[in-house]
Structure formats: structure tokens, C-alpha cells
Amino acid sequence: MAATSGAVVNGLGSAFLCGGTRSRSLLRAAGFRDKAGSGAGTRNLVVVAAAQPKKSWIPAVKGGGNFIDPEWLDGSLPGDYGFDPLGLGKDPAFLKWYREAELIHGRWAMAAVVGIFVGQAWSGIPWFEAGADPGAIAPFSFGSLLGTQLILMGWVESKRWVDFFNPDSQSVEWATPWSRTAENFANATGDQGYPGGKFFDPLCLAGTIKDGVYIPDVEKLERLKLAEIKHARIAMLAMLTFYFEAGQGKTPLGALGL
């Protein structure tokens, strides 16, 4: 969301700001009215808000058309710096889907990066050999793991897919009566991809719980959205680097000399 800055004008007697007939008519059209009749009487506070300029992924370069400053990106998305050189987000529907995909891939990448470092530091086994190493902890066969993942992940992903096109349609009681899945898995923030609530935000990092009801904090949520998408993008780049290293038989810890 683009932040706004305001300049408060109170009681200025210039014709341009408050005395001119045309100025008064424009202010009335915008919802501002005199406190008392006409003339130079006391007037309401007038707040003139200006949107913050859009951020650019190449701030030193001016111009460049849609390559540098695409018109379909207005800066309202967290982490929007106008980077879309291929024009993938021209269609608003596609833009919404790409943002959802970026979030999901970024979250998996963040979990994977932590898992790769911790797993190798704990076992000493390179992450790309962990599944085949005799010393690896694998209580199930590869086929069992693959089938389980396809079934479970397929079920979860299908529900996410349906919820993307029909928000809140999956907030139903699908488990045990005492698990209250409709309540715990409902979207508490109203923003796609950020469910919040007692289940997805148990530490109340982006909200508070009052009388057993989760109440999102908009300011905290926006700040965490920006932090998450930045970390997600770094993690995806890190995973891409890990794949190139694995192709050469190297590991992240090995590249660091650890």
C-alpha cells in the first residue's frame, strides 16, 4: 500500500486555499464544508494528501517506459518496485495469481533454506544425497513417501486452489467436531494469502486476541508483508544457487568452508 503524506491547512485566508468561490466549490465536492455559513468564517481542517512516488527497481534511471515503470504496477502490492520486464502482470487476474504463486514458492524456499543448513549441520549429509544415504532417517520407502506427499499435498493444494478463486469457501468443518476447523482455518485478515488468526499467527505477530477473537493489526501486518516478500525473494535466489552448487557436487556449508 502506498503511504500518504499530508499537509494540514488551517485558517489560511488566501483566496486560492479557502477564499475563492471556485476553491470552495472544489472543496465541497471533495467533502469539505465551511463550519459556519459563507464569508471568511472559521473553516474545517483541510488535509491535502499526496501519494508517495512509486519505487523503482532501477531508481537512478529515469524514463524507460513500461520496462522501468510499468503502468500496471501501482505500488500497492508489498514489495512492488515496478519489476515486470516481461509484462506478466498486465492482466489484473494474472497479477493476483502471480503474487499468490510468489508467496507460496517463497515460503517453501525459506523453509527449505533453513532445512538444508540445519539438516547438513546435524547429520553431515549433503542435502541432495540425504534421501539415498544409508545413514539417513527414512522410516518409509521412496514410493510410500511419494504417494503420501501426492495425496496429502494434493489435497491441501486443491483446497488452496479452490479458495483462491472462491475466497472463504474452504472455511468449513472438515475435521473432528472439536477441532473447530471453520474457525481456526478461516481468513482472519481478509487479505488473500495472509490468513492470520489463532492458528496461522499463534504468536500474534500481526494482531491481538481479545475475548478469544483474533483482531488483525493493519500496521503490523503491512510491515510483515513487506519483510516476508523480501525474505522470500532472497530465499528463492538462494535455492537457485544451491541447485547450481549441487550440480557441481557442492553444498552451501561447503561453499562457506564449514
Coordinates of C-alpha atoms in Angstrom, one line a residue:
M1 CA 0.0 0.0 0.0
A2 CA 1.3 3.4 -1.0
A3 CA 1.8 5.5 2.1
T4 CA 0.4 9.0 2.1
S5 CA 1.7 12.2 3.5
G6 CA -0.5 15.2 4.4
A7 CA -0.1 18.9 4.8
V8 CA -2.6 20.4 7.2
V9 CA -4.1 23.8 6.2
N10 CA -6.0 25.6 9.0
G11 CA -7.4 29.1 8.7
L12 CA -5.3 30.3 5.9
G13 CA -7.0 33.3 4.4
S14 CA -5.7 33.2 0.8
A15 CA -8.2 33.2 -2.0
F16 CA -6.5 30.1 -3.5
L17 CA -6.9 27.9 -0.4
C18 CA -10.1 29.0 1.1
G19 CA -11.5 32.3 -0.1
G20 CA -12.1 31.8 -3.8
T21 CA -15.6 30.7 -4.9
R22 CA -14.0 28.0 -7.2
S23 CA -11.8 26.7 -4.4
R24 CA -14.8 26.4 -2.0
S25 CA -16.8 24.6 -4.6
L26 CA -14.0 22.1 -5.2
L27 CA -13.5 21.5 -1.5
R28 CA -17.2 21.0 -1.1
A29 CA -17.2 18.5 -3.9
A30 CA -14.4 16.7 -2.1
G31 CA -16.4 16.6 1.1
F32 CA -15.0 19.7 3.0
R33 CA -17.5 22.3 4.1
D34 CA -17.4 25.6 6.0
K35 CA -18.2 25.4 9.7
A36 CA -20.4 28.5 9.6
G37 CA -22.1 29.9 6.5
S38 CA -20.2 32.0 3.9
G39 CA -17.6 34.7 4.2
A40 CA -14.2 34.4 5.9
G41 CA -15.6 32.5 8.9
T42 CA -13.8 29.6 10.7
R43 CA -13.4 26.6 8.4
N44 CA -12.7 22.9 8.9
L45 CA -9.2 21.5 8.7
V46 CA -8.3 20.7 5.1
V47 CA -5.9 17.8 4.7
V48 CA -4.2 17.6 1.3
A49 CA -2.8 14.1 0.9
A50 CA -0.3 13.2 -1.8
A51 CA 0.6 9.7 -2.7
Q52 CA 4.2 8.7 -2.2
P53 CA 6.0 8.3 -5.5
K54 CA 6.3 4.7 -6.8
K55 CA 9.5 2.9 -6.0
S56 CA 11.7 1.7 -8.9
W57 CA 13.9 -1.3 -9.2
I58 CA 16.4 1.0 -11.0
P59 CA 15.9 4.2 -9.1
A60 CA 18.8 6.0 -10.8
V61 CA 17.2 5.6 -14.3
K62 CA 14.5 7.9 -15.4
G63 CA 12.2 7.1 -18.3
G64 CA 12.4 3.7 -20.0
G65 CA 8.6 3.4 -20.3
N66 CA 7.0 0.2 -19.1
F67 CA 10.3 -1.6 -18.8
I68 CA 11.4 0.7 -15.9
D69 CA 8.0 1.9 -14.7
P70 CA 5.2 -0.4 -15.8
E71 CA 1.8 1.3 -15.7
W72 CA 0.0 -1.8 -14.5
L73 CA 2.0 -1.8 -11.2
D74 CA 0.9 1.0 -9.0
G75 CA 3.0 0.2 -5.9
S76 CA 0.0 -1.1 -3.9
L77 CA 1.4 -4.6 -3.5
P78 CA 4.0 -5.2 -0.7
G79 CA 7.5 -5.2 -2.3
D80 CA 6.3 -3.7 -5.5
Y81 CA 9.3 -1.9 -7.1
G82 CA 8.0 -2.0 -10.7
F83 CA 9.9 -5.1 -11.8
D84 CA 8.0 -6.8 -14.6
P85 CA 10.1 -6.5 -17.7
L86 CA 8.1 -9.3 -19.4
G87 CA 4.7 -7.7 -18.7
L88 CA 3.4 -10.8 -16.9
G89 CA 1.2 -8.8 -14.7
K90 CA -0.7 -6.7 -17.3
D91 CA -3.8 -8.7 -16.7
P92 CA -5.1 -8.0 -13.1
A93 CA -6.2 -11.6 -12.7
F94 CA -2.8 -12.9 -13.7
L95 CA -1.1 -10.4 -11.5
K96 CA -3.1 -11.7 -8.5
W97 CA -2.2 -15.3 -9.3
Y98 CA 1.5 -14.5 -9.8
R99 CA 1.6 -12.8 -6.4
E100 CA 0.0 -15.8 -4.8
A101 CA 2.5 -18.1 -6.6
E102 CA 5.4 -15.9 -5.5
L103 CA 4.2 -16.1 -1.9
I104 CA 3.8 -19.9 -1.8
H105 CA 7.1 -20.5 -3.6
G106 CA 8.9 -18.0 -1.4
R107 CA 7.6 -19.6 1.8
W108 CA 8.7 -23.1 0.7
A109 CA 12.1 -21.7 -0.2
M110 CA 12.5 -20.1 3.2
A111 CA 11.7 -23.4 4.9
A112 CA 14.0 -25.3 2.5
V113 CA 17.0 -23.0 3.1
V114 CA 16.7 -23.4 6.8
G115 CA 16.2 -27.2 6.5
I116 CA 19.2 -27.5 4.2
F117 CA 21.5 -25.7 6.6
V118 CA 20.2 -27.4 9.8
G119 CA 20.0 -30.8 8.2
Q120 CA 23.5 -30.9 6.9
A121 CA 24.9 -29.3 10.1
W122 CA 23.1 -32.0 12.1
S123 CA 23.8 -35.1 10.0
G124 CA 26.8 -34.1 7.9
I125 CA 24.9 -35.5 4.8
P126 CA 24.6 -33.2 1.8
W127 CA 21.0 -32.2 1.2
F128 CA 20.8 -33.6 -2.3
E129 CA 22.0 -37.0 -1.0
A130 CA 20.0 -37.2 2.2
G131 CA 17.3 -39.4 0.8
A132 CA 19.6 -42.0 -0.5
D133 CA 22.2 -42.1 2.2
P134 CA 22.2 -45.3 4.3
G135 CA 22.5 -43.3 7.5
A136 CA 19.6 -41.1 6.7
I137 CA 16.4 -41.4 8.8
A138 CA 13.9 -42.8 6.3
P139 CA 11.2 -44.9 8.0
F140 CA 9.3 -45.2 4.8
S141 CA 10.2 -46.3 1.3
F142 CA 10.5 -43.8 -1.5
G143 CA 7.2 -45.0 -3.0
S144 CA 5.4 -44.6 0.3
L145 CA 6.8 -41.1 0.8
L146 CA 5.9 -40.1 -2.8
G147 CA 2.4 -41.5 -2.6
T148 CA 1.8 -39.9 0.8
Q149 CA 3.0 -36.5 -0.4
L150 CA 1.0 -36.6 -3.6
I151 CA -2.2 -37.4 -1.6
L152 CA -1.7 -35.0 1.3
M153 CA -0.1 -32.2 -0.7
G154 CA -2.6 -32.7 -3.5
W155 CA -5.5 -32.4 -1.0
V156 CA -4.1 -29.2 0.6
E157 CA -3.2 -27.6 -2.6
S158 CA -6.5 -28.3 -4.2
K159 CA -8.3 -26.6 -1.2
R160 CA -5.9 -23.6 -1.6
W161 CA -6.7 -23.5 -5.3
V162 CA -10.4 -23.5 -4.8
D163 CA -10.1 -20.9 -2.0
F164 CA -8.1 -18.6 -4.3
F165 CA -10.9 -18.5 -6.8
N166 CA -13.7 -18.6 -4.2
P167 CA -12.4 -16.9 -1.0
D168 CA -13.5 -18.3 2.3
S169 CA -15.2 -21.3 0.6
Q170 CA -13.0 -23.7 2.4
S171 CA -13.7 -22.4 5.9
V172 CA -15.9 -25.4 6.8
E173 CA -15.9 -28.1 9.4
W174 CA -14.0 -30.8 7.6
A175 CA -12.3 -32.5 10.6
T176 CA -13.3 -33.6 14.0
P177 CA -16.2 -31.6 15.7
W178 CA -14.0 -30.4 18.5
S179 CA -11.1 -29.1 16.2
R180 CA -13.3 -26.1 15.0
T181 CA -11.6 -26.0 11.6
A182 CA -14.0 -23.5 10.2
E183 CA -12.9 -21.0 12.9
N184 CA -9.2 -21.9 13.1
F185 CA -8.6 -22.0 9.3
A186 CA -10.7 -19.0 8.3
N187 CA -9.1 -15.9 6.9
A188 CA -8.9 -13.5 9.8
T189 CA -7.3 -10.6 7.9
G190 CA -9.4 -10.6 4.7
D191 CA -6.3 -10.5 2.5
Q192 CA -5.6 -13.4 0.1
G193 CA -2.6 -15.4 1.2
Y194 CA -2.5 -13.9 4.7
P195 CA -4.9 -15.9 6.8
G196 CA -3.7 -14.8 10.2
G197 CA -5.9 -16.0 13.1
K198 CA -5.1 -18.0 16.1
F199 CA -3.9 -21.0 14.0
F200 CA -1.7 -19.2 11.5
D201 CA -0.5 -16.5 13.8
P202 CA -0.3 -18.1 17.2
L203 CA 2.3 -15.6 18.4
C204 CA 0.1 -12.7 17.5
L205 CA 2.8 -11.0 15.4
A206 CA 0.3 -9.3 13.2
G207 CA -2.7 -9.0 15.5
T208 CA -4.1 -9.4 19.0
I209 CA -6.6 -11.8 20.6
K210 CA -9.4 -10.1 22.5
D211 CA -12.1 -12.1 24.2
G212 CA -11.0 -15.1 22.2
V213 CA -11.3 -13.3 18.9
Y214 CA -8.3 -12.6 16.7
I215 CA -8.1 -8.9 15.6
P216 CA -5.5 -8.1 12.9
D217 CA -3.2 -5.0 13.3
V218 CA -3.2 -3.4 9.9
E219 CA 0.1 -1.5 10.5
K220 CA 2.0 -4.6 11.8
L221 CA 0.5 -6.7 9.0
E222 CA 1.7 -4.4 6.3
R223 CA 5.2 -4.2 7.7
L224 CA 5.4 -8.0 8.0
K225 CA 4.1 -8.5 4.4
L226 CA 7.0 -6.4 3.1
A227 CA 9.5 -8.2 5.3
E228 CA 8.2 -11.6 4.2
I229 CA 8.2 -10.9 0.5
K230 CA 11.8 -9.6 0.7
H231 CA 13.0 -12.6 2.6
A232 CA 11.0 -14.9 0.3
R233 CA 12.8 -13.5 -2.8
I234 CA 16.2 -13.8 -1.2
A235 CA 15.4 -17.4 -0.2
M236 CA 14.3 -18.3 -3.8
L237 CA 17.6 -16.9 -5.2
A238 CA 19.4 -18.8 -2.5
M239 CA 17.7 -22.1 -3.6
L240 CA 18.6 -21.4 -7.2
T241 CA 22.2 -21.0 -6.1
F242 CA 22.0 -24.3 -4.1
Y243 CA 20.8 -26.1 -7.2
F244 CA 23.8 -24.8 -9.2
E245 CA 26.1 -25.8 -6.4
A246 CA 24.6 -29.3 -6.2
G247 CA 25.2 -29.8 -9.9
Q248 CA 28.9 -29.4 -9.1
G249 CA 28.7 -31.7 -6.1
K250 CA 29.0 -28.8 -3.6
T251 CA 26.9 -27.8 -0.7
P252 CA 26.1 -24.4 0.9
L253 CA 28.1 -25.2 4.0
G254 CA 31.0 -26.5 1.9
A255 CA 31.0 -23.3 -0.1
L256 CA 31.2 -21.4 3.2
G257 CA 34.1 -23.6 4.3
L258 CA 32.2 -25.2 7.1

